[in-house]
Coordinates of C-alpha atoms in Angstrom, one line a residue:
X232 CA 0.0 0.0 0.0
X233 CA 1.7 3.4 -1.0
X234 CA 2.5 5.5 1.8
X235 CA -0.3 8.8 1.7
X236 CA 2.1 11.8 1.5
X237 CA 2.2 14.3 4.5
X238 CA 0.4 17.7 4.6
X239 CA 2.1 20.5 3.5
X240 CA 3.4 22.7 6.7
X241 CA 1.0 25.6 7.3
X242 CA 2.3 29.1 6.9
X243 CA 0.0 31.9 7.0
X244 CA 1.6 34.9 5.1
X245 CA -0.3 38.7 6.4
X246 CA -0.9 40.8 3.5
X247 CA -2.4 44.5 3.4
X248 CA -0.7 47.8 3.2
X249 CA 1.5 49.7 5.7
X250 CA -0.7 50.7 8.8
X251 CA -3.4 48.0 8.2
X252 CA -2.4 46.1 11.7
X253 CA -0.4 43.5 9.9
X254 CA 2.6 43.1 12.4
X255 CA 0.1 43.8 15.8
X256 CA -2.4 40.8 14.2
X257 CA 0.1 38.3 13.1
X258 CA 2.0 38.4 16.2
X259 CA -2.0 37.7 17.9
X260 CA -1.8 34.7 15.4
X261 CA 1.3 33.6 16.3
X262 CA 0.9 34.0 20.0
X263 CA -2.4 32.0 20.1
X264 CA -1.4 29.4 17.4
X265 CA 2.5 29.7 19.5
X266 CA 3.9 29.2 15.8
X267 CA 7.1 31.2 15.2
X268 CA 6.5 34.6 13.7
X269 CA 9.0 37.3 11.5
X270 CA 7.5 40.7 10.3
X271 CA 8.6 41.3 6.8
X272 CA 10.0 44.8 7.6
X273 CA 13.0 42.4 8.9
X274 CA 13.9 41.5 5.6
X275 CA 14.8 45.4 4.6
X276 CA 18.0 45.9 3.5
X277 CA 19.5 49.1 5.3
X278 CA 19.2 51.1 1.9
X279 CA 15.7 50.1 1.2
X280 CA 14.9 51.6 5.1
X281 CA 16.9 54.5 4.5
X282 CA 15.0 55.4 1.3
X283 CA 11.5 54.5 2.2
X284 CA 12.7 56.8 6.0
X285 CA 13.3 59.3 3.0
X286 CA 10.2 59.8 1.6
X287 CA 11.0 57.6 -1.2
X288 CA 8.5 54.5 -2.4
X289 CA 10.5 51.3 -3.5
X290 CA 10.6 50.3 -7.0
X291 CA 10.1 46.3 -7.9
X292 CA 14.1 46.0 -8.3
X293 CA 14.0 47.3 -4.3
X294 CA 11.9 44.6 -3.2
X295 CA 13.3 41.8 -5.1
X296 CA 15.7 40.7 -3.0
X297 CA 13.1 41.5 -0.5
X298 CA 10.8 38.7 -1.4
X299 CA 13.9 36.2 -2.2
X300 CA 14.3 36.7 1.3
X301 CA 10.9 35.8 3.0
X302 CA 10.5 32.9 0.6
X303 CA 13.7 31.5 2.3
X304 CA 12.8 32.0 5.9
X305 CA 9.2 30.6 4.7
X306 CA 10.8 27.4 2.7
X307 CA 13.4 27.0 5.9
X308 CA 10.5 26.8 8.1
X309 CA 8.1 24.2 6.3
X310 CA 11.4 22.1 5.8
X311 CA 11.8 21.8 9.4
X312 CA 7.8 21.7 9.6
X313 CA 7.5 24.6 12.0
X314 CA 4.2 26.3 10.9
X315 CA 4.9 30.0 10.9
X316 CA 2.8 33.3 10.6
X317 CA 5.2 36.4 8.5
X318 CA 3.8 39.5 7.4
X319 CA 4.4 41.0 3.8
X320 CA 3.0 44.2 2.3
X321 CA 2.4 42.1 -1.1
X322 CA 1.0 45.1 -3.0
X323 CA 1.2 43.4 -6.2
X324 CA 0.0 40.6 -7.6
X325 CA 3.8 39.3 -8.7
X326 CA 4.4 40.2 -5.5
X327 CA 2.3 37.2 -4.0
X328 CA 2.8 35.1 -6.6
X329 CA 6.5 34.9 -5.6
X330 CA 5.9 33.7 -2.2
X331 CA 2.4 31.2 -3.1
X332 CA 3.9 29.9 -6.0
X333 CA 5.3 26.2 -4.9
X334 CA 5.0 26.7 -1.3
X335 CA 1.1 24.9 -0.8
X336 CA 1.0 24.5 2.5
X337 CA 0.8 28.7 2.8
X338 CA -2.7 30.7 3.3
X339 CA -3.6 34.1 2.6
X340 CA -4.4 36.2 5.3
X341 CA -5.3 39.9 3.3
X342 CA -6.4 42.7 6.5
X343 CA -8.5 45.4 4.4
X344 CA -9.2 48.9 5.7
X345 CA -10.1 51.8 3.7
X346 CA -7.4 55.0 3.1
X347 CA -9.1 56.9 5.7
X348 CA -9.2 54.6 8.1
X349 CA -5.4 53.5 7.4
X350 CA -4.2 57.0 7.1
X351 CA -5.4 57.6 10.6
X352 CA -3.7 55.0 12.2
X353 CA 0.0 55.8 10.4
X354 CA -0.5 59.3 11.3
X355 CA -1.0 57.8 15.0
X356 CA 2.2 55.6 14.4
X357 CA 5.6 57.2 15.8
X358 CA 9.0 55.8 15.4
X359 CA 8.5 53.9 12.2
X360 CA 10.8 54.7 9.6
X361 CA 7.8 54.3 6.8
X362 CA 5.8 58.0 6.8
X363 CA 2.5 58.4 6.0
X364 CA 3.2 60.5 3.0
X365 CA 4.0 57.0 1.4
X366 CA 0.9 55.5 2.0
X367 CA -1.0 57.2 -1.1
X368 CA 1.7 55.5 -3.2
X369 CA 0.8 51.9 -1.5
X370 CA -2.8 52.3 -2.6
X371 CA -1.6 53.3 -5.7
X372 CA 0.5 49.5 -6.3
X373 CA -2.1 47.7 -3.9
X374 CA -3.8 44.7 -6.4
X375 CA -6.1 43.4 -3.6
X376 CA -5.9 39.2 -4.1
X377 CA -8.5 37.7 -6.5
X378 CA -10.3 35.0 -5.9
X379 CA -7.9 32.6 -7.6
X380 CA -5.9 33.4 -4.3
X381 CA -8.2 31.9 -2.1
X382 CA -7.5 34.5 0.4
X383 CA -9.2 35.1 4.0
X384 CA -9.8 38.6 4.1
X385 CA -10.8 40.7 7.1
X386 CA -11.8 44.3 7.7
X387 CA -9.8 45.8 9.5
X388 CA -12.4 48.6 11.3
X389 CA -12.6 46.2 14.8
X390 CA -10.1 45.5 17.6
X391 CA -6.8 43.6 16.7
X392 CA -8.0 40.8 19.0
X393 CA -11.3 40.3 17.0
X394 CA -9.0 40.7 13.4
X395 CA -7.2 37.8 15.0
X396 CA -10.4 35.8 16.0
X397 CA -11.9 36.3 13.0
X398 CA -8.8 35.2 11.2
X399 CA -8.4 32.3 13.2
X400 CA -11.9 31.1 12.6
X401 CA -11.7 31.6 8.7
X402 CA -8.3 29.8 8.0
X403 CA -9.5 26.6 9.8
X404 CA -5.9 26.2 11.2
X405 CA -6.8 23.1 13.4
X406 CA -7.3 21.4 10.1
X407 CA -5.5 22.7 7.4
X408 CA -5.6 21.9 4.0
X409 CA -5.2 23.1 0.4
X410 CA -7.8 24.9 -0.9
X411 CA -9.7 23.1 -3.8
X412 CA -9.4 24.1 -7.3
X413 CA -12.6 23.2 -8.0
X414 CA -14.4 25.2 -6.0
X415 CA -12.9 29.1 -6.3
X416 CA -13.6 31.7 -4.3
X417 CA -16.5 34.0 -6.0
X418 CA -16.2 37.5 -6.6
X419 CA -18.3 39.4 -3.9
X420 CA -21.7 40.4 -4.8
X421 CA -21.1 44.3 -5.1
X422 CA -23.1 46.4 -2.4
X423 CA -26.9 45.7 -3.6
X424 CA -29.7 49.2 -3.8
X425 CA -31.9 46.3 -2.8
X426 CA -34.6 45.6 -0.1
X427 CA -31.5 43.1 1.8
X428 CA -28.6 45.4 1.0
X429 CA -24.9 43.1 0.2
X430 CA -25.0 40.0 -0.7
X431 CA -22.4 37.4 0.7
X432 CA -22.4 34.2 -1.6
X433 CA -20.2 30.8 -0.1
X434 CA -19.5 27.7 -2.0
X435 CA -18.1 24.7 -1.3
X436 CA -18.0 21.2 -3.5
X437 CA -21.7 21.7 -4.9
X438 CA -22.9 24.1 -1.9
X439 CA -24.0 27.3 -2.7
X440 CA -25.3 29.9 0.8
X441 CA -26.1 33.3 0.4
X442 CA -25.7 35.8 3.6
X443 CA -27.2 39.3 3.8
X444 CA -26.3 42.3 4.8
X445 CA -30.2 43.2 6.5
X446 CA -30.1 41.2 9.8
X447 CA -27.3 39.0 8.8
X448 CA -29.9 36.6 7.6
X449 CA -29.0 33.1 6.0
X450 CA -30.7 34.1 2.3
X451 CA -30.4 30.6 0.5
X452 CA -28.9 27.7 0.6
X453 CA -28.9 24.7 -2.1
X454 CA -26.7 21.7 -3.0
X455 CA -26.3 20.5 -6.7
X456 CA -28.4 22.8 -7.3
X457 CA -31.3 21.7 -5.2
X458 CA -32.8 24.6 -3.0
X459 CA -32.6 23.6 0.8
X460 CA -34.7 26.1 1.8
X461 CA -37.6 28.1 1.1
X462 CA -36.1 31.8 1.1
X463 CA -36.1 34.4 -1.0
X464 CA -34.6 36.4 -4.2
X465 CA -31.9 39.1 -3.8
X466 CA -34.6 41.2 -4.9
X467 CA -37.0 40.3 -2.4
X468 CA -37.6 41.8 1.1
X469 CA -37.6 39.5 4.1
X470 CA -40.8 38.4 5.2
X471 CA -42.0 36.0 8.0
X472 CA -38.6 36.1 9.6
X473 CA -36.5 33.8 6.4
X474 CA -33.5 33.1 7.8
X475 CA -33.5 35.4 10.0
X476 CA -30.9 35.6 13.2
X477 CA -33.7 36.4 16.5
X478 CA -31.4 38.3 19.0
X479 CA -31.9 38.9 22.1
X480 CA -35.0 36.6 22.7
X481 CA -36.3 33.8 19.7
X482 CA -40.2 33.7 19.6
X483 CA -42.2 36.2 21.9
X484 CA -42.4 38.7 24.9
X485 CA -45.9 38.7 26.0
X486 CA -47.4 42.2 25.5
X487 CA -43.4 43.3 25.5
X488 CA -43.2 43.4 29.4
X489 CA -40.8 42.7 31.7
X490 CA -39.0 43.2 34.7
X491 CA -35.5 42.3 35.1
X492 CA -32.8 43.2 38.3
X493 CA -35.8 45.2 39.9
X494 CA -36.8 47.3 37.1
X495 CA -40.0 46.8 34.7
X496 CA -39.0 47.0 30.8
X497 CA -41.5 48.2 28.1
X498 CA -40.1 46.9 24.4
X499 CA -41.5 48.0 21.4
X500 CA -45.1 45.9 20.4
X501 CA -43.8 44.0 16.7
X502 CA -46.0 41.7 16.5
X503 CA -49.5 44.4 17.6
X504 CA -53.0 42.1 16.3
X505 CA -51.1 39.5 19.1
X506 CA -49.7 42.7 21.5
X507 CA -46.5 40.9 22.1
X508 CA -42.8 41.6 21.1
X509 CA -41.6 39.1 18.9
X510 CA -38.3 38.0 17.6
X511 CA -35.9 40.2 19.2
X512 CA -34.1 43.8 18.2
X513 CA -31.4 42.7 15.2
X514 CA -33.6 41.3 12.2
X515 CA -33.8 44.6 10.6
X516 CA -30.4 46.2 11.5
X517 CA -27.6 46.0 9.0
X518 CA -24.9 43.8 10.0
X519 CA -21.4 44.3 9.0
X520 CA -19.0 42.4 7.0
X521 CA -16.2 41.1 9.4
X522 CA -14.2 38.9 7.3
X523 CA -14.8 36.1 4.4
X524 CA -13.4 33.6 2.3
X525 CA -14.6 31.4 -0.3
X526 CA -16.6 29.4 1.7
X527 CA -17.0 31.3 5.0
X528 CA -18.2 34.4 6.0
X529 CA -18.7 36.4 9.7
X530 CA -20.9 39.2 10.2
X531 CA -21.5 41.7 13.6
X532 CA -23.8 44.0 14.8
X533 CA -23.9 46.5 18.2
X534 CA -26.9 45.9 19.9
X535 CA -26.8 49.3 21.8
X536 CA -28.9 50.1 24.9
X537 CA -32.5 51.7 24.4
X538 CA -35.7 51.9 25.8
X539 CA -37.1 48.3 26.6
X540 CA -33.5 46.3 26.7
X541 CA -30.8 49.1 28.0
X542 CA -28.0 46.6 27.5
X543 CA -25.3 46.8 25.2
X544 CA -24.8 43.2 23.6
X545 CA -21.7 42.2 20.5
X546 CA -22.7 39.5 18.2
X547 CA -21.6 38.3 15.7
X548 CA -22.5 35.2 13.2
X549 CA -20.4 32.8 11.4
X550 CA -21.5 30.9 8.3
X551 CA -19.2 28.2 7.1
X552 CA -20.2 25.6 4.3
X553 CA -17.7 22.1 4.3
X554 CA -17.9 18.6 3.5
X555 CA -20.9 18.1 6.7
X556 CA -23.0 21.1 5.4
X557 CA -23.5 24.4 6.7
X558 CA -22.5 25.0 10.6
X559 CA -23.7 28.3 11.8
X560 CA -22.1 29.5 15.2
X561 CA -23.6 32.7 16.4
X562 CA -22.4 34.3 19.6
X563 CA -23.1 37.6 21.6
X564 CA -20.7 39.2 24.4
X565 CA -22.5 41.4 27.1
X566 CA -20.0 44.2 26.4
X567 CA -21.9 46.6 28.8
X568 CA -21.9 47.3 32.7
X569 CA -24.5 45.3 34.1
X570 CA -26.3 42.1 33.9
X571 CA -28.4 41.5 30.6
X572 CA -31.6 38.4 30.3
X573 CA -30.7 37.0 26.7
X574 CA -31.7 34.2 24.3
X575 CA -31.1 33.1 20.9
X576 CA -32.4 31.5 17.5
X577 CA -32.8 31.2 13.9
X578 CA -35.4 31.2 11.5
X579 CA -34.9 29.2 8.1
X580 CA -37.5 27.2 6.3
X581 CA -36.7 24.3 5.1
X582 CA -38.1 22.8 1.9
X583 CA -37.7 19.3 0.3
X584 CA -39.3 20.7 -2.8
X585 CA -42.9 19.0 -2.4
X586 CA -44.5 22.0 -3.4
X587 CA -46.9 22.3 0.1
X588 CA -45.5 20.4 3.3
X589 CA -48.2 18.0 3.7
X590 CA -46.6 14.5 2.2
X591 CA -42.9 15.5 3.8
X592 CA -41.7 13.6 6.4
X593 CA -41.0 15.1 9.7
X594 CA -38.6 13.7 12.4
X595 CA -38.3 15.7 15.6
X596 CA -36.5 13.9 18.3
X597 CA -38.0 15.2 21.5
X598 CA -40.0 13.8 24.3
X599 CA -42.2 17.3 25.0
X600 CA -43.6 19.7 23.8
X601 CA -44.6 23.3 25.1
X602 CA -48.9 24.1 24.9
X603 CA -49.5 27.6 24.3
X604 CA -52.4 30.3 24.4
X605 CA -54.1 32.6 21.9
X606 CA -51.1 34.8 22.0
X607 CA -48.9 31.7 21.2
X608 CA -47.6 31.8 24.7
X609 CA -46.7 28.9 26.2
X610 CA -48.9 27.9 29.2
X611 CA -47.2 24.5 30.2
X612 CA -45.3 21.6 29.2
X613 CA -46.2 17.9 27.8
X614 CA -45.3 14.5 26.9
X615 CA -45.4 13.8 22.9
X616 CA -46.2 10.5 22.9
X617 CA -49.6 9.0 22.7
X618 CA -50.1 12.5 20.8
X619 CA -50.4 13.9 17.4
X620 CA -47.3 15.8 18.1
X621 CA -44.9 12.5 18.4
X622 CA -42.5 12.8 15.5
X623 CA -39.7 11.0 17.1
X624 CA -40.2 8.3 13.9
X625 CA -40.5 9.9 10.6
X626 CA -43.9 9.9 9.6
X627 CA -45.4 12.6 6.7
X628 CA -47.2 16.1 8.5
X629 CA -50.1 15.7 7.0
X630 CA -52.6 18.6 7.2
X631 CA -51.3 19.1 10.7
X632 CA -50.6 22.7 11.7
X633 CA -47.9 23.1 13.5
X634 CA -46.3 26.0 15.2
X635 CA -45.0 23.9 18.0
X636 CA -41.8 24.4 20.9
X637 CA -40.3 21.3 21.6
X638 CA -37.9 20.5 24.5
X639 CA -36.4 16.7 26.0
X640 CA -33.8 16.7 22.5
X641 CA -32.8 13.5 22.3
X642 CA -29.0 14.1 21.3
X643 CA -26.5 12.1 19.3
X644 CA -22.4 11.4 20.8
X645 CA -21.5 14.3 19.3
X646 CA -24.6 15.8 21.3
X647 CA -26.6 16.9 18.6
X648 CA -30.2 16.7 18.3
X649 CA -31.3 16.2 14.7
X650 CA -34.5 17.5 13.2
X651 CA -34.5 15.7 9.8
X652 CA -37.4 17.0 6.9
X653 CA -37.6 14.2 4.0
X654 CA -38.9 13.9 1.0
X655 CA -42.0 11.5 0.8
X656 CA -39.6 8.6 -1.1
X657 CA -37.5 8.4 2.0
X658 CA -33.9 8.8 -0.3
X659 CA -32.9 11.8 0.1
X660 CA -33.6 15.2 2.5
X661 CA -31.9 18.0 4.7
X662 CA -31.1 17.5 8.6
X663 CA -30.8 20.4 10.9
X664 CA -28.7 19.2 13.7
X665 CA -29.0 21.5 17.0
X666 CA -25.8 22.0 19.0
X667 CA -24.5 24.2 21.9
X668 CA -26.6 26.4 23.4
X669 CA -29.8 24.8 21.4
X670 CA -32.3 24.0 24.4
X671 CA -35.8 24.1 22.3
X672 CA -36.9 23.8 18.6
X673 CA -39.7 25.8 17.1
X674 CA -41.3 24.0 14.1
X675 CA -43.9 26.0 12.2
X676 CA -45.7 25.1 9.1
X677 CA -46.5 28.5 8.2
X678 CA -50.3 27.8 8.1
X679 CA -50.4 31.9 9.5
X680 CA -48.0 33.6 7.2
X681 CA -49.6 37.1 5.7
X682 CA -49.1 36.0 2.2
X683 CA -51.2 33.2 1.4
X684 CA -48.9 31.8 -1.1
X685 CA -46.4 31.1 1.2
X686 CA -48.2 28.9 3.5
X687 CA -46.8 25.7 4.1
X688 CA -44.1 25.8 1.2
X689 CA -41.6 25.0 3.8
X690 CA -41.1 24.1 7.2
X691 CA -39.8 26.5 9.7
X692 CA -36.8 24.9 11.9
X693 CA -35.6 27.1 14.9
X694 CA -32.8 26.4 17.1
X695 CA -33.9 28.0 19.5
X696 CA -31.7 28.6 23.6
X697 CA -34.9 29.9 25.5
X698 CA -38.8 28.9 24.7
X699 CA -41.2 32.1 23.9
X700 CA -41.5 34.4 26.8
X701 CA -38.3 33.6 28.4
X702 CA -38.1 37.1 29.6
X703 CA -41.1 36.9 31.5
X704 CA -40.9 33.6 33.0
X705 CA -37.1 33.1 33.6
X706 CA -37.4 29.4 31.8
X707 CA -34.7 28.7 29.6
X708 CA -33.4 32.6 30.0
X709 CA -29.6 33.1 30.0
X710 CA -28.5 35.8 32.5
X711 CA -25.1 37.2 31.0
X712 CA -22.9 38.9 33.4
X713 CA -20.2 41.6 32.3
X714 CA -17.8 40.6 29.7
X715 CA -19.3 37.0 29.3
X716 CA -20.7 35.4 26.1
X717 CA -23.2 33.2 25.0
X718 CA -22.7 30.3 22.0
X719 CA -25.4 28.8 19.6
X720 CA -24.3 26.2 16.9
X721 CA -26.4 24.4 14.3
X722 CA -26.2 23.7 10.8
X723 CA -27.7 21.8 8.0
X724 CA -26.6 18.9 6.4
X725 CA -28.1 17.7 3.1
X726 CA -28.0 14.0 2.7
X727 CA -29.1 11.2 -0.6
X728 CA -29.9 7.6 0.6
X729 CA -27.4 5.2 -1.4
X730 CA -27.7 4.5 -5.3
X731 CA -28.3 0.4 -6.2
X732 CA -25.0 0.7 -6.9
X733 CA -23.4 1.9 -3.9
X734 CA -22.8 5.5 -4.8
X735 CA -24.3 8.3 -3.1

C-alpha cells in the first residue's frame, strides 16, 4: 500500500498595506497558534529603510531581493515543519505570486481597511521609519488578491483581537488543508440598492449559501443545485422572519413586558394584532461584514442600549459551508456594565421541494412539547407521545398545523439533536442538527404567514436557547454577566440515501 504523503506545513503569510495592523495581528496569530512569527520589515536591506525613511517608495528592483528573502525563511521553516505566521506588504499581484507559487501549504491572510481609516492610524504611528506621505503610493500599487488566491480577508475597522479571532476562525488552522481548485472563491456580490442590502455568496463542493447584509440573515442555501430552503430572491424583502438571526429573545415577549434586576421594561409591540414583542431587536439592522473567504463568512452587529432592553450586547454570526454542510455558530458578548436576560435563535424554512409540506416527512426527536395560548404563549409543558405531536419516527405532517416548541432533545455522541425534513420517497432530504446552546426547537408550518402563497411551502426549523416568553418567565433565559458570552451552533446537512449501486 503506498504510503499517503504528508500535509504541507502551514504558513500563513499577512498581507495589506502599511498601517493595516499587519505586524500587531500576526503576532496575535502567532501568539495563540504559539507558531514562530518574522514581520517582513525584517527583511529590509538598510538602503531600502533608509529610502523608504526618505520619503522615497521602493521600485520592484528594491523589493526583489526582499521577497527572495521571505520565501527562504518561509521554505526554511516548512522544511523543518515549523508552521509559521510572517507579514508582507504584497501590494502586487507578482508580488504574492513569488511567495504562493510552490510553497502549498501557505494561506492568505489579506487585513482590508479603507485610506481613511489606514491613514489615521500611520498618522497615530511614531517611530516607524515608513511615513505616511508614502501611503497614497501603496494604494496606488495595492492589487487586492483575486479569488484565484483563495484569500481570508478581514476588515480591518474592529479591535486587533477580533481581526485575529476572526482570522483564526476563517483559516481553519486546526485542520488545514489546500484549498480546492474546484471550488474558487467568488467575486463578492457588489453592495446591492436592494430591499437586503450586500449580498455574501459561499461555495463549497456543490454548496452554494447566500448571507445578507439586513439582519445577517442566511438568504439561500442549495446543493447540486437543489434549494434547501424556502427563502427568497436578492430582490426580495424579508418576510415571515426567512432566515432570520432572533437576538436577544427567539419567539415572543408577552405584551413586551418585563422586569429584570428590579426594574419593569416596556419593548417596542412587533408583533401588535397578538400585542406581544416578537423575535428580538437585530432582524432589521444592517450587520457588517467582518471577514470572508470562499466558503465562509462572519458578520457583527452593536446591539446598543435603548428603551425596553438598555444593554449593550456584541454579536456576531459565522457561516461556514464544508464537506458536513452548513455550521452556523452565532455568539453575543455582554460588552456593557450590568447584567443583561438574553436568548437566541434562527429562523430558516426548510423545503424538500414537495410543493406544500403536507406529504414531507417530519422527524423531531424530543419527548415534549410546550402548549401555548391565543397569543402563542406557552402555558405548560407535555409528553409527545400517545399525541399527534410524536415525530420521534419519521412519519409525513399531514394537514397538521404546527407551530410547536419542543424540548427533551434527544442528542447524538457528538450531542446533537437532529430535526430531519424528507422527502416522501425516504432517499434523500436535509437534517438540521442542534448544538451548543440549542435548548428548544420551534417547528412551524406557516399555516399563518400574511401571504397566502407562502403557507406551508416549507417548514420553519428554529434552534432556539430559550422557549417564547423567556423574559417573562425566567425558563430557559440566559443571564449574561459583564464581559461573558453566549454560543449557539447548528447547521444543515443535506443527505441522498445510497444508489443500487453503492454510490451516493
Amino acid at each position: 500500500m503506498p504510503v499517503e504523503a504528508a500535509p504541507p506545513t502551514p504558513l500563513v503569510l499577512v498581507v495589506g498595506v502599511s498601517g493595516s495592523g499587519k505586524t500587531t495581528v500576526a503576532r496575535l496569530l502567532a501568539e495563540r497558534l504559539g507558531w514562530p512569527y518574522r514581520d517582513a520589515d525584517e527583511f529590509h536591506s538598510p538602503a531600502s529603510r533608509a529610502k523608504m525613511a526618505a520619503g522615497h517608495p521602493l521600485d520592484d528592483a528594491d523589493r526583489a531581493p526582499w521577497l527572495a528573502a521571505i520565501g527562504a525563511w518561509m521554505d526554511q521553516e516548512a522544511a523543518a515543519h515549523r508552521p509559521a505566521v510572517v507579514t508582507c506588504s504584497a501590494l502586487k499581484r507578482s508580488y504574492r505570486d513569488r511567495l504562493l507559487r510552490g510553497r502549498p501549504g501557505v494561506r492568505l491572510l489579506y487585513l482590508h481597511g479603507t485610506p481613511d481609516l489606514v491613514r489615521a492610524r500611520l498618522g497615530a504611528r511614531h517611530g516607524h521609519f515608513f511615513p505616511p506621505a508614502l501611503l497614497d503610493s501603496q494604494f496606488a500599487d495595492l492589487q487586492e488578491p483575486g479569488p484565484d488566491e483563495h484569500p481570508v480577508v478581514v476588515e480591518v475597522d474592529q479591535p486587533p483581537e477580533a481581526v485575529a479571532a476572526a482570522a483564526l476562525s476563517l483559516l481553519d488552522l486546526a485542520a488545514p488543508s489546500p484549498p480546492s481548485e474546484e471550488t474558487p472563491m467568488p467575486e463578492q456580490t457588489p453592495r446591492s440598492a436592494g430591499p437586503t442590502g450586500e449580498q455574501w455568496e459561499l461555495r463549497h463542493g456543490g454548496q452554494r449559501a447566500v448571507v445578507v447584509e439586513l439582519g445577517g440573515a442566511l438568504r439561500h442555501y442549495e446543493a447540486d443545485g437543489v434549494p434547501l430552503l424556502d427563502g427568497f430572491a436578492a430582490d426580495e424583502p424579508v418576510t415571515s422572519g426567512r432566515g432570520q438571526l432572533l437576538v436577544p429573545w427567539p419567539n415572543r415577549v408577552g405584551g413586551g413586558r418585563y422586569r429584570f434586576d428590579g426594574a419593569d421594561l416596556q419593548l417596542p409591540l412587533s408583533e401588535p394584532e397578538r400585542r406581544n414583542a416578537i423575535h428580538g431587536l437585530l432582524r432589521w439592522t444592517p450587520w457588517r461584514l467582518l471577514a470572508h473567504s470562499g466558503d465562509a463568512v462572519r458578520v457583527g452587529a452593536t446591539l446598543h442600549p435603548q428603551p425596553g432592553y438598555p444593554f449593550l450586547l456584541e454579536v456576531y454570526a459565522e457561516y461556514r459551508l464544508g464537506d458536513d454542510g452548513l455550521t452556523v455558530l452565532v455568539r453575543a458578548v455582554n460588552a456593557g456594565p450590568t447584567r443583561a436576560p438574553y436568548g437566541v435563535g434562527q429562523h430558516p424554512y426548510l423545503t424538500v421541494g414537495t410543493g406544500l409540506v403536507d406529504t414531507a416527512l417530519l422527524t423531531v426527536p424530543a419527548r415534549h412539547r410546550l402548549t401555548t395560548g391565543e397569543e402563542g404563549l406557552p402555558t405548560g409543558e407535555e409528553p409527545v407521545e400517545g399525541t399527534a405531536y410524536d415525530f420521534r419516527t419519521a412519519r409525513p405532517i399531514g394537514t397538521q398545523a404546527l407551530d410547536t416548541a419542543f424540548t427533551g432533545l434527544e442528542r447524538d455522541t457528538e450531542g446533537r439533536a437532529v430535526v430531519r425534513l424528507a422527502h416522501p420517497s425516504g432517499q434523500r432530504g436535509t437534517d438540521l442538527w442542534l448544538g451548543e446552546g440549542t435548548r428548544y426547537v420551534q417547528i412551524y408550518t406557516g399555516d399563518t404567514l400574511a401571504e397566502p402563497g407562502r403557507r406551508r411551502r416549507g417548514v420553519a426549523v428554529e434552534p432556539m436557547s430559550c422557549p417564547a416568553d423567556a423574559f417573562r418567565t425566567g425558563s430557559g433565559l440566559t443571564v449574561l454577566e459583564p464581559g461573558a458570552g453566549h454560543v449557539l451552533r447548528w447547521g444543515l446537512r443535506p443527505w441522498r440515501s445510497a444508489d443500487p449501486d453503492g454510490t451516493r
